[in-house]
Amino acid sequence: MEKSKTNVKSCYSCMTCSSGCQFQHIMDVKPHAVIRMVQTGFRDEALSASGPWLCVGCNTCSTNCPNAIDIPAVMDALRQTSITEKRPIPEPNILNFHSAVLHSIRRYGRTHKLEIMMRYKLVQRDLFSDVDLGLRMLAKRKLDLTASKIKELPEVKKLFNKAG
């Protein structure tokens, strides 16, 4: 709770957060259960769950929460704690994906999906398993060949430098 600056004690497990989560179907532990683990002191279980690693921080859960608990902040704090304590990451290769996304944001101020996908695939040494998906996305104009930069890119870079 201290790292996330979020009081999870007000959660009464209504499960609204989990029911609104777009990724709960692939999580081993749903958002409401992760919050309950944090509340009740099941630290190791919360840190070894895949839920925090699969959370994309879209804030749907927090928006729907009747107590406005910042669940993505809790998930982020759990991920940070896992990394700091050098715990095994329950989702293989997720850090490579996170790294590719952050590199794109640092470079352009936003995500460039094609570059993220290519960087991730290069690190995984798995260039061709999703070529059909990539081609379909290109055909539907869901992937831009070139990246666009935001005007405030120096401000984004300052944030990255400040974070270390």
mmCIF file of C-alpha atoms in Angstrom:
data_model
loop_
_atom_site.group_PDB
_atom_site.id
_atom_site.type_symbol
_atom_site.label_atom_id
_atom_site.label_comp_id
_atom_site.label_asym_id
_atom_site.label_seq_id
_atom_site.Cartn_x
_atom_site.Cartn_y
_atom_site.Cartn_z
ATOM 1 C CA MET A 1 0.000 0.000 0.000
ATOM 2 C CA GLU A 2 2.892 2.326 0.756
ATOM 3 C CA LYS A 3 4.526 1.936 -2.669
ATOM 4 C CA SER A 4 1.271 2.361 -4.561
ATOM 5 C CA LYS A 5 0.037 5.174 -2.321
ATOM 6 C CA THR A 6 -3.309 3.372 -2.392
ATOM 7 C CA ASN A 7 -5.493 2.306 0.495
ATOM 8 C CA VAL A 8 -6.743 -1.162 -0.410
ATOM 9 C CA LYS A 9 -8.487 -1.567 2.956
ATOM 10 C CA SER A 10 -11.659 -0.035 1.536
ATOM 11 C CA CYS A 11 -12.052 -2.923 -0.947
ATOM 12 C CA TYR A 12 -14.931 -5.224 -0.050
ATOM 13 C CA SER A 13 -14.356 -7.671 -2.944
ATOM 14 C CA CYS A 14 -17.381 -6.790 -5.028
ATOM 15 C CA MET A 15 -15.402 -8.120 -8.029
ATOM 16 C CA THR A 16 -16.394 -5.159 -10.211
ATOM 17 C CA CYS A 17 -12.728 -4.609 -11.073
ATOM 18 C CA SER A 18 -12.302 -8.158 -12.332
ATOM 19 C CA SER A 19 -15.563 -8.178 -14.258
ATOM 20 C CA GLY A 20 -14.495 -5.071 -16.185
ATOM 21 C CA CYS A 21 -10.915 -6.194 -16.846
ATOM 22 C CA GLN A 22 -10.246 -6.996 -20.494
ATOM 23 C CA PHE A 23 -7.422 -9.364 -19.544
ATOM 24 C CA GLN A 24 -8.853 -11.170 -16.515
ATOM 25 C CA HIS A 25 -9.544 -14.291 -18.612
ATOM 26 C CA ILE A 26 -5.800 -14.916 -19.011
ATOM 27 C CA MET A 27 -4.810 -14.071 -15.422
ATOM 28 C CA ASP A 28 -4.235 -16.847 -12.921
ATOM 29 C CA VAL A 29 -5.358 -14.476 -10.147
ATOM 30 C CA LYS A 30 -7.967 -11.844 -11.000
ATOM 31 C CA PRO A 31 -7.566 -8.194 -9.893
ATOM 32 C CA HIS A 32 -10.040 -8.460 -6.992
ATOM 33 C CA ALA A 33 -8.185 -11.507 -5.660
ATOM 34 C CA VAL A 34 -4.808 -9.760 -5.941
ATOM 35 C CA ILE A 35 -6.209 -6.855 -3.916
ATOM 36 C CA ARG A 36 -7.573 -9.310 -1.339
ATOM 37 C CA MET A 37 -4.126 -10.946 -1.083
ATOM 38 C CA VAL A 38 -2.559 -7.542 -0.426
ATOM 39 C CA GLN A 39 -5.246 -6.751 2.160
ATOM 40 C CA THR A 40 -4.806 -10.004 4.046
ATOM 41 C CA GLY A 41 -1.020 -10.182 3.964
ATOM 42 C CA PHE A 42 -0.574 -12.949 1.383
ATOM 43 C CA ARG A 43 2.462 -11.123 0.057
ATOM 44 C CA ASP A 44 4.272 -14.045 -1.586
ATOM 45 C CA GLU A 45 1.125 -15.177 -3.355
ATOM 46 C CA ALA A 46 0.431 -11.678 -4.676
ATOM 47 C CA LEU A 47 4.031 -11.308 -5.858
ATOM 48 C CA SER A 48 3.999 -14.652 -7.668
ATOM 49 C CA ALA A 49 0.660 -14.103 -9.453
ATOM 50 C CA SER A 50 0.517 -13.401 -13.184
ATOM 51 C CA GLY A 51 -2.239 -10.788 -12.761
ATOM 52 C CA PRO A 52 0.067 -7.870 -11.964
ATOM 53 C CA TRP A 53 2.233 -8.702 -14.981
ATOM 54 C CA LEU A 54 -0.701 -8.941 -17.370
ATOM 55 C CA CYS A 55 -2.332 -5.724 -16.158
ATOM 56 C CA VAL A 56 -2.005 -3.047 -18.836
ATOM 57 C CA GLY A 57 -2.943 -0.159 -16.543
ATOM 58 C CA CYS A 58 -5.974 0.896 -18.573
ATOM 59 C CA ASN A 59 -7.769 2.012 -15.369
ATOM 60 C CA THR A 60 -11.067 0.339 -16.311
ATOM 61 C CA CYS A 61 -10.970 -1.449 -12.961
ATOM 62 C CA SER A 62 -10.405 1.762 -11.006
ATOM 63 C CA THR A 63 -13.060 3.626 -12.947
ATOM 64 C CA ASN A 64 -15.592 0.905 -12.161
ATOM 65 C CA CYS A 65 -14.505 0.457 -8.537
ATOM 66 C CA PRO A 66 -17.162 1.835 -6.153
ATOM 67 C CA ASN A 67 -14.357 2.835 -3.761
ATOM 68 C CA ALA A 68 -12.068 4.306 -6.474
ATOM 69 C CA ILE A 69 -9.121 2.086 -5.517
ATOM 70 C CA ASP A 70 -6.163 2.674 -7.849
ATOM 71 C CA ILE A 71 -5.685 -0.978 -8.776
ATOM 72 C CA PRO A 72 -3.135 -0.367 -11.578
ATOM 73 C CA ALA A 73 -0.932 1.427 -9.022
ATOM 74 C CA VAL A 74 -1.084 -1.641 -6.776
ATOM 75 C CA MET A 75 -0.245 -3.907 -9.723
ATOM 76 C CA ASP A 76 2.682 -1.657 -10.628
ATOM 77 C CA ALA A 77 3.951 -1.703 -7.039
ATOM 78 C CA LEU A 78 3.814 -5.507 -7.064
ATOM 79 C CA ARG A 79 5.787 -5.643 -10.322
ATOM 80 C CA GLN A 80 8.392 -3.207 -8.946
ATOM 81 C CA THR A 81 8.706 -5.225 -5.746
ATOM 82 C CA SER A 82 9.153 -8.460 -7.702
ATOM 83 C CA ILE A 83 11.944 -6.928 -9.764
ATOM 84 C CA THR A 84 13.642 -5.331 -6.756
ATOM 85 C CA GLU A 85 13.557 -8.604 -4.833
ATOM 86 C CA LYS A 86 14.721 -10.549 -7.920
ATOM 87 C CA ARG A 87 11.746 -12.896 -7.764
ATOM 88 C CA PRO A 88 10.901 -15.200 -10.657
ATOM 89 C CA ILE A 89 8.547 -13.482 -13.078
ATOM 90 C CA PRO A 90 5.448 -15.664 -13.621
ATOM 91 C CA GLU A 91 4.970 -14.531 -17.228
ATOM 92 C CA PRO A 92 7.876 -15.626 -19.408
ATOM 93 C CA ASN A 93 9.411 -12.850 -21.505
ATOM 94 C CA ILE A 94 7.024 -10.144 -20.250
ATOM 95 C CA LEU A 95 9.964 -7.942 -19.265
ATOM 96 C CA ASN A 96 11.202 -8.031 -22.867
ATOM 97 C CA PHE A 97 7.815 -6.790 -24.009
ATOM 98 C CA HIS A 98 7.701 -4.065 -21.328
ATOM 99 C CA SER A 99 11.197 -2.992 -22.357
ATOM 100 C CA ALA A 100 10.172 -2.709 -26.021
ATOM 101 C CA VAL A 101 7.137 -0.585 -25.114
ATOM 102 C CA LEU A 102 9.155 1.734 -22.881
ATOM 103 C CA HIS A 103 11.846 2.116 -25.546
ATOM 104 C CA SER A 104 9.179 3.219 -28.022
ATOM 105 C CA ILE A 105 7.668 5.736 -25.605
ATOM 106 C CA ARG A 106 11.102 7.120 -24.735
ATOM 107 C CA ARG A 107 12.004 7.467 -28.401
ATOM 108 C CA TYR A 108 8.737 8.855 -29.803
ATOM 109 C CA GLY A 109 6.642 9.939 -26.832
ATOM 110 C CA ARG A 110 4.086 7.283 -27.765
ATOM 111 C CA THR A 111 4.022 3.692 -28.861
ATOM 112 C CA HIS A 112 4.993 2.597 -32.347
ATOM 113 C CA LYS A 113 3.408 -0.829 -32.552
ATOM 114 C CA LEU A 114 5.436 -2.127 -35.480
ATOM 115 C CA GLU A 115 8.741 -1.275 -33.814
ATOM 116 C CA ILE A 116 7.576 -2.753 -30.501
ATOM 117 C CA MET A 117 6.573 -5.952 -32.226
ATOM 118 C CA MET A 118 9.847 -6.183 -34.157
ATOM 119 C CA ARG A 119 12.041 -5.462 -31.106
ATOM 120 C CA TYR A 120 10.168 -8.040 -29.059
ATOM 121 C CA LYS A 121 10.397 -10.645 -31.821
ATOM 122 C CA LEU A 122 14.138 -10.004 -32.276
ATOM 123 C CA VAL A 123 14.842 -10.495 -28.572
ATOM 124 C CA GLN A 124 12.721 -13.657 -28.574
ATOM 125 C CA ARG A 125 14.446 -14.850 -31.756
ATOM 126 C CA ASP A 126 11.012 -15.655 -33.124
ATOM 127 C CA LEU A 127 10.648 -13.494 -36.203
ATOM 128 C CA PHE A 128 8.155 -15.448 -38.268
ATOM 129 C CA SER A 129 5.536 -17.007 -35.997
ATOM 130 C CA ASP A 130 3.180 -14.005 -36.268
ATOM 131 C CA VAL A 131 3.934 -12.770 -39.778
ATOM 132 C CA ASP A 132 0.369 -13.510 -40.880
ATOM 133 C CA LEU A 133 -1.021 -11.421 -38.018
ATOM 134 C CA GLY A 134 1.380 -8.569 -38.811
ATOM 135 C CA LEU A 135 0.381 -8.588 -42.468
ATOM 136 C CA ARG A 136 -3.330 -8.549 -41.570
ATOM 137 C CA MET A 137 -2.725 -5.614 -39.224
ATOM 138 C CA LEU A 138 -0.836 -3.745 -41.937
ATOM 139 C CA ALA A 139 -3.636 -4.425 -44.418
ATOM 140 C CA LYS A 140 -6.208 -3.033 -41.972
ATOM 141 C CA ARG A 141 -3.984 -0.019 -41.257
ATOM 142 C CA LYS A 142 -3.532 -1.045 -37.619
ATOM 143 C CA LEU A 143 0.262 -0.745 -37.929
ATOM 144 C CA ASP A 144 2.058 2.346 -39.146
ATOM 145 C CA LEU A 145 5.281 1.752 -41.031
ATOM 146 C CA THR A 146 6.777 4.964 -39.693
ATOM 147 C CA ALA A 147 6.563 6.315 -36.179
ATOM 148 C CA SER A 148 5.120 9.676 -35.307
ATOM 149 C CA LYS A 149 6.645 11.790 -32.556
ATOM 150 C CA ILE A 150 4.856 14.052 -30.131
ATOM 151 C CA LYS A 151 5.727 17.736 -29.902
ATOM 152 C CA GLU A 152 6.581 17.498 -26.196
ATOM 153 C CA LEU A 153 9.186 14.740 -26.667
ATOM 154 C CA PRO A 154 11.838 16.585 -24.589
ATOM 155 C CA GLU A 155 9.401 16.548 -21.653
ATOM 156 C CA VAL A 156 8.934 12.785 -22.001
ATOM 157 C CA LYS A 157 12.693 12.289 -22.089
ATOM 158 C CA LYS A 158 13.016 14.396 -18.914
ATOM 159 C CA LEU A 159 10.544 12.054 -17.201
ATOM 160 C CA PHE A 160 12.570 9.005 -18.236
ATOM 161 C CA ASN A 161 15.805 10.638 -17.057
ATOM 162 C CA LYS A 162 14.208 11.576 -13.748
ATOM 163 C CA ALA A 163 12.979 8.000 -13.249
ATOM 164 C CA GLY A 164 16.493 6.723 -13.796
#
